[in-house]
Coordinates of C-alpha atoms and ligand atoms in Angstrom, one line a residue:
M1 CA 59.0 116.7 132.8
S2 CA 58.2 115.7 136.4
I3 CA 61.4 114.5 138.7
W4 CA 60.6 111.5 138.7
L5 CA 60.3 110.8 134.7
E6 CA 63.3 113.7 134.4
N7 CA 65.7 111.0 136.4
S8 CA 64.3 107.6 135.2
A9 CA 64.9 109.0 131.9
K10 CA 68.7 110.6 133.7
N11 CA 69.2 106.5 134.5
L12 CA 67.8 104.3 131.9
L13 CA 68.7 106.5 128.5
P14 CA 72.5 105.3 129.1
L15 CA 72.5 102.1 129.6
S16 CA 70.6 101.5 127.3
V17 CA 70.1 100.4 123.0
E18 CA 68.0 103.6 122.6
K19 CA 69.7 106.9 123.0
E20 CA 66.9 109.8 122.8
N21 CA 62.4 108.1 122.7
F22 CA 62.8 106.7 126.9
S23 CA 59.0 104.7 126.0
I24 CA 60.6 103.0 123.9
A25 CA 63.7 102.5 125.8
I26 CA 62.4 101.7 128.9
K27 CA 60.6 98.3 126.8
E28 CA 64.1 96.4 127.0
W29 CA 63.2 96.0 130.7
F30 CA 62.3 93.0 131.8
Y31 CA 62.8 92.6 135.9
T32 CA 64.1 89.1 136.3
D33 CA 62.8 88.0 140.0
E34 CA 66.1 88.8 141.8
L35 CA 65.1 91.2 144.7
I36 CA 66.7 91.8 147.5
E37 CA 64.6 92.5 151.4
Y38 CA 66.5 95.0 154.4
E39 CA 66.5 95.3 157.6
E40 CA 65.7 98.7 156.8
A41 CA 63.6 100.7 154.6
E42 CA 66.0 103.1 153.2
E43 CA 66.7 101.8 149.9
I44 CA 67.8 104.1 146.7
C45 CA 65.2 103.5 143.4
E46 CA 68.5 103.3 141.7
L47 CA 65.7 105.1 138.4
C48 CA 63.8 107.9 139.9
E49 CA 65.5 107.6 142.8
K50 CA 63.5 108.3 145.4
D51 CA 64.7 106.5 148.9
G52 CA 62.8 105.1 151.3
L53 CA 62.8 101.4 150.1
R54 CA 62.0 98.2 151.7
Y55 CA 63.1 96.4 148.4
H56 CA 65.4 96.2 145.6
F57 CA 63.6 94.1 142.7
Q58 CA 66.3 94.1 139.3
I59 CA 65.1 95.1 136.3
K60 CA 67.6 94.3 132.5
N61 CA 67.9 94.7 129.2
E62 CA 68.9 92.7 126.1
I63 CA 72.6 94.8 125.9
G64 CA 73.2 92.4 129.8
N65 CA 72.9 95.9 131.7
I66 CA 71.0 96.1 136.0
L67 CA 69.4 98.2 137.3
W68 CA 67.6 97.9 141.4
V69 CA 64.7 99.6 141.1
G70 CA 61.6 100.2 142.9
S71 CA 58.5 97.6 142.8
K72 CA 56.1 101.3 142.0
C73 CA 58.7 102.2 139.2
I74 CA 57.7 98.9 137.9
E75 CA 54.4 99.6 138.6
K76 CA 54.5 102.4 136.9
F77 CA 56.5 102.5 133.3
G78 CA 54.7 98.4 133.0
I79 CA 57.9 97.4 132.9
T80 CA 57.9 93.8 131.3
I81 CA 57.4 90.5 134.1
Y82 CA 57.0 87.0 133.8
D83 CA 55.5 84.5 136.8
E84 CA 58.1 81.6 137.1
N85 CA 55.6 79.9 134.5
G86 CA 56.5 82.0 131.2
V87 CA 52.8 83.8 131.2
E88 CA 53.5 87.9 131.6
I89 CA 52.0 89.5 134.4
T90 CA 50.0 92.5 132.9
E91 CA 48.3 93.9 135.1
N92 CA 48.7 94.7 139.2
K93 CA 52.6 94.4 138.8
E94 CA 53.4 95.4 142.3
A95 CA 51.0 94.1 143.9
Y96 CA 52.4 90.9 142.2
L97 CA 56.0 92.2 142.9
I98 CA 55.0 92.5 147.2
N99 CA 53.7 89.2 147.4
Q100 CA 56.9 87.8 145.8
A101 CA 58.8 89.1 147.9
K102 CA 57.2 88.0 150.7
K103 CA 57.4 84.7 150.0
K104 CA 61.1 84.9 149.1
H105 CA 61.7 86.2 153.2
V106 CA 59.0 83.3 154.9
K107 CA 61.7 80.9 152.2
D108 CA 64.6 82.6 154.1
I109 CA 63.4 82.6 157.3
V110 CA 62.3 78.0 156.9
L111 CA 65.8 77.9 155.8
K112 CA 67.2 79.9 158.7
F113 CA 64.8 78.4 160.7
S114 CA 66.1 74.8 159.4
N115 CA 70.0 75.4 160.3
C116 CA 69.6 76.8 164.1
T117 CA 70.2 73.6 166.1
K118 CA 67.0 71.8 168.4
A119 CA 67.7 70.7 172.4
G120 CA 64.8 70.1 174.3
R121 CA 61.6 69.3 174.8
I122 CA 57.3 70.0 174.4
K123 CA 55.3 67.7 175.7
G124 CA 57.0 64.2 174.9
H125 CA 58.7 65.3 171.5
S126 CA 61.5 66.3 170.8
L127 CA 62.1 69.8 169.2
K128 CA 64.7 68.4 166.1
E129 CA 61.1 66.4 165.3
L130 CA 58.8 69.6 165.3
D131 CA 61.0 71.1 163.9
E132 CA 61.2 69.4 160.9
Y133 CA 57.4 68.6 161.0
C134 CA 56.7 71.4 160.2
I135 CA 59.4 72.8 157.5
R136 CA 58.5 69.2 155.8
N137 CA 55.5 70.7 155.7
Y138 CA 55.8 74.5 154.2
N139 CA 57.4 72.1 151.8
S140 CA 55.0 70.4 150.4
E141 CA 52.5 72.9 151.3
G142 CA 54.0 75.7 150.8
K143 CA 52.1 77.5 153.9
F144 CA 51.8 77.5 157.5
D145 CA 48.5 76.3 159.4
A146 CA 47.6 78.6 162.6
K147 CA 49.3 75.8 164.9
M148 CA 51.8 75.5 163.0
I149 CA 52.7 79.0 163.3
N150 CA 52.1 79.5 166.5
Y151 CA 55.0 76.7 167.1
L152 CA 57.2 78.8 164.8
F153 CA 57.2 82.0 165.6
Q154 CA 57.7 81.0 169.2
R155 CA 60.5 78.9 167.7
L156 CA 61.8 81.9 166.2
E157 CA 61.5 84.4 169.4
N158 CA 63.4 81.9 171.1
E159 CA 66.0 81.1 168.6
K160 CA 66.2 84.8 168.2
I161 CA 65.8 84.6 164.4
R162 CA 64.1 88.8 163.6
F163 CA 60.7 88.0 161.5
R164 CA 58.3 90.3 159.9
A165 CA 54.5 88.7 160.4
N166 CA 52.7 90.0 157.6
C167 CA 54.8 88.0 155.2
F168 CA 53.7 84.7 156.1
K169 CA 49.3 84.0 155.3
I170 CA 47.7 81.3 156.9
D171 CA 44.7 79.7 154.3
L172 CA 41.5 79.2 156.6
R173 CA 39.4 77.5 153.5
A174 CA 39.6 74.3 155.2
E175 CA 37.1 73.5 158.3
E176 CA 39.9 72.4 160.2
S177 CA 41.2 74.8 159.7
K178 CA 39.0 77.5 160.8
R179 CA 39.1 75.7 163.7
M180 CA 42.3 75.1 164.2
L181 CA 42.7 78.7 164.4
L182 CA 39.3 78.9 167.2
N183 CA 41.7 77.3 168.9
L184 CA 44.2 79.1 169.6
K185 CA 44.3 80.5 173.3
M186 CA 44.4 84.2 173.7
V187 CA 48.4 84.5 174.1
Q188 CA 48.7 82.2 171.5
Y189 CA 46.3 84.9 169.4
Q190 CA 48.0 87.7 170.6
R191 CA 51.5 86.1 169.2
I192 CA 50.3 84.6 165.0
K193 CA 47.7 88.6 164.9
G194 CA 50.4 89.8 162.5
A195 CA 50.2 86.3 160.4
L196 CA 45.8 87.1 159.9
S197 CA 44.1 89.0 158.1
A198 CA 41.4 91.9 158.7
S199 CA 38.8 89.2 158.2
Q200 CA 40.6 86.1 160.0
R201 CA 41.1 88.2 162.8
K202 CA 37.9 89.2 162.8
Y203 CA 36.4 85.0 163.1
Y204 CA 38.5 84.6 165.3
K205 CA 37.2 87.5 167.4
E206 CA 34.0 86.2 166.8
N207 CA 33.9 82.7 166.9
S208 CA 36.9 81.6 169.8
K209 CA 35.7 80.8 173.6
Y210 CA 39.2 82.0 174.5
F211 CA 38.7 85.0 172.6
K212 CA 35.2 86.0 174.7
A213 CA 36.0 84.1 177.9
A214 CA 39.6 86.9 177.9
E215 CA 36.3 89.7 177.3
D216 CA 34.1 88.6 180.1
N217 CA 37.3 89.4 182.4
Ligands
ZN1 ZN1 62.2 104.0 141.4

């Protein structure tokens, strides 16, 4: 038996109804939708004891026992996951969990952001007004456009709120969104780059006049 399976059996069986057979016991467990993100990636999986985790996902069984585990264990052991509509996730469970964690990160950052004090103005608009616009749009759409991400990241830097750019996403399907991205100057592009996918960066490099101008200099 691998050390991974050995540790997992040792940790899971005492908390399960089934005390002997690991593959029966693991079926009692499901993901509760609770997760924790840590500042440093150094947490330990309570199932297999692997360390270096940035996220803990909570699993529970029918007798109410709980373990905080890594996304890999949920994927490898096929632990049950239901989405917010009660539909079972059967494929790419790890990707699903990481995506959930990123969404939560963005939500938490927006909440912190909405609680910070807003004195000052930009181009005739109060920060309060601009911040609220940004938050309202996020709340109705669940995403940001390139211009808003640029604004938000700048504000977060000024407010000294630590965030992970790669948790934020930009949807470029609409023409208007593409135009907004291309209109970002180099310094703005550099600021939001972490939120762009490889193909979105490529798109900017190939199409923005600001990138070309910077290259020519
Ligand atoms: Zn694990």
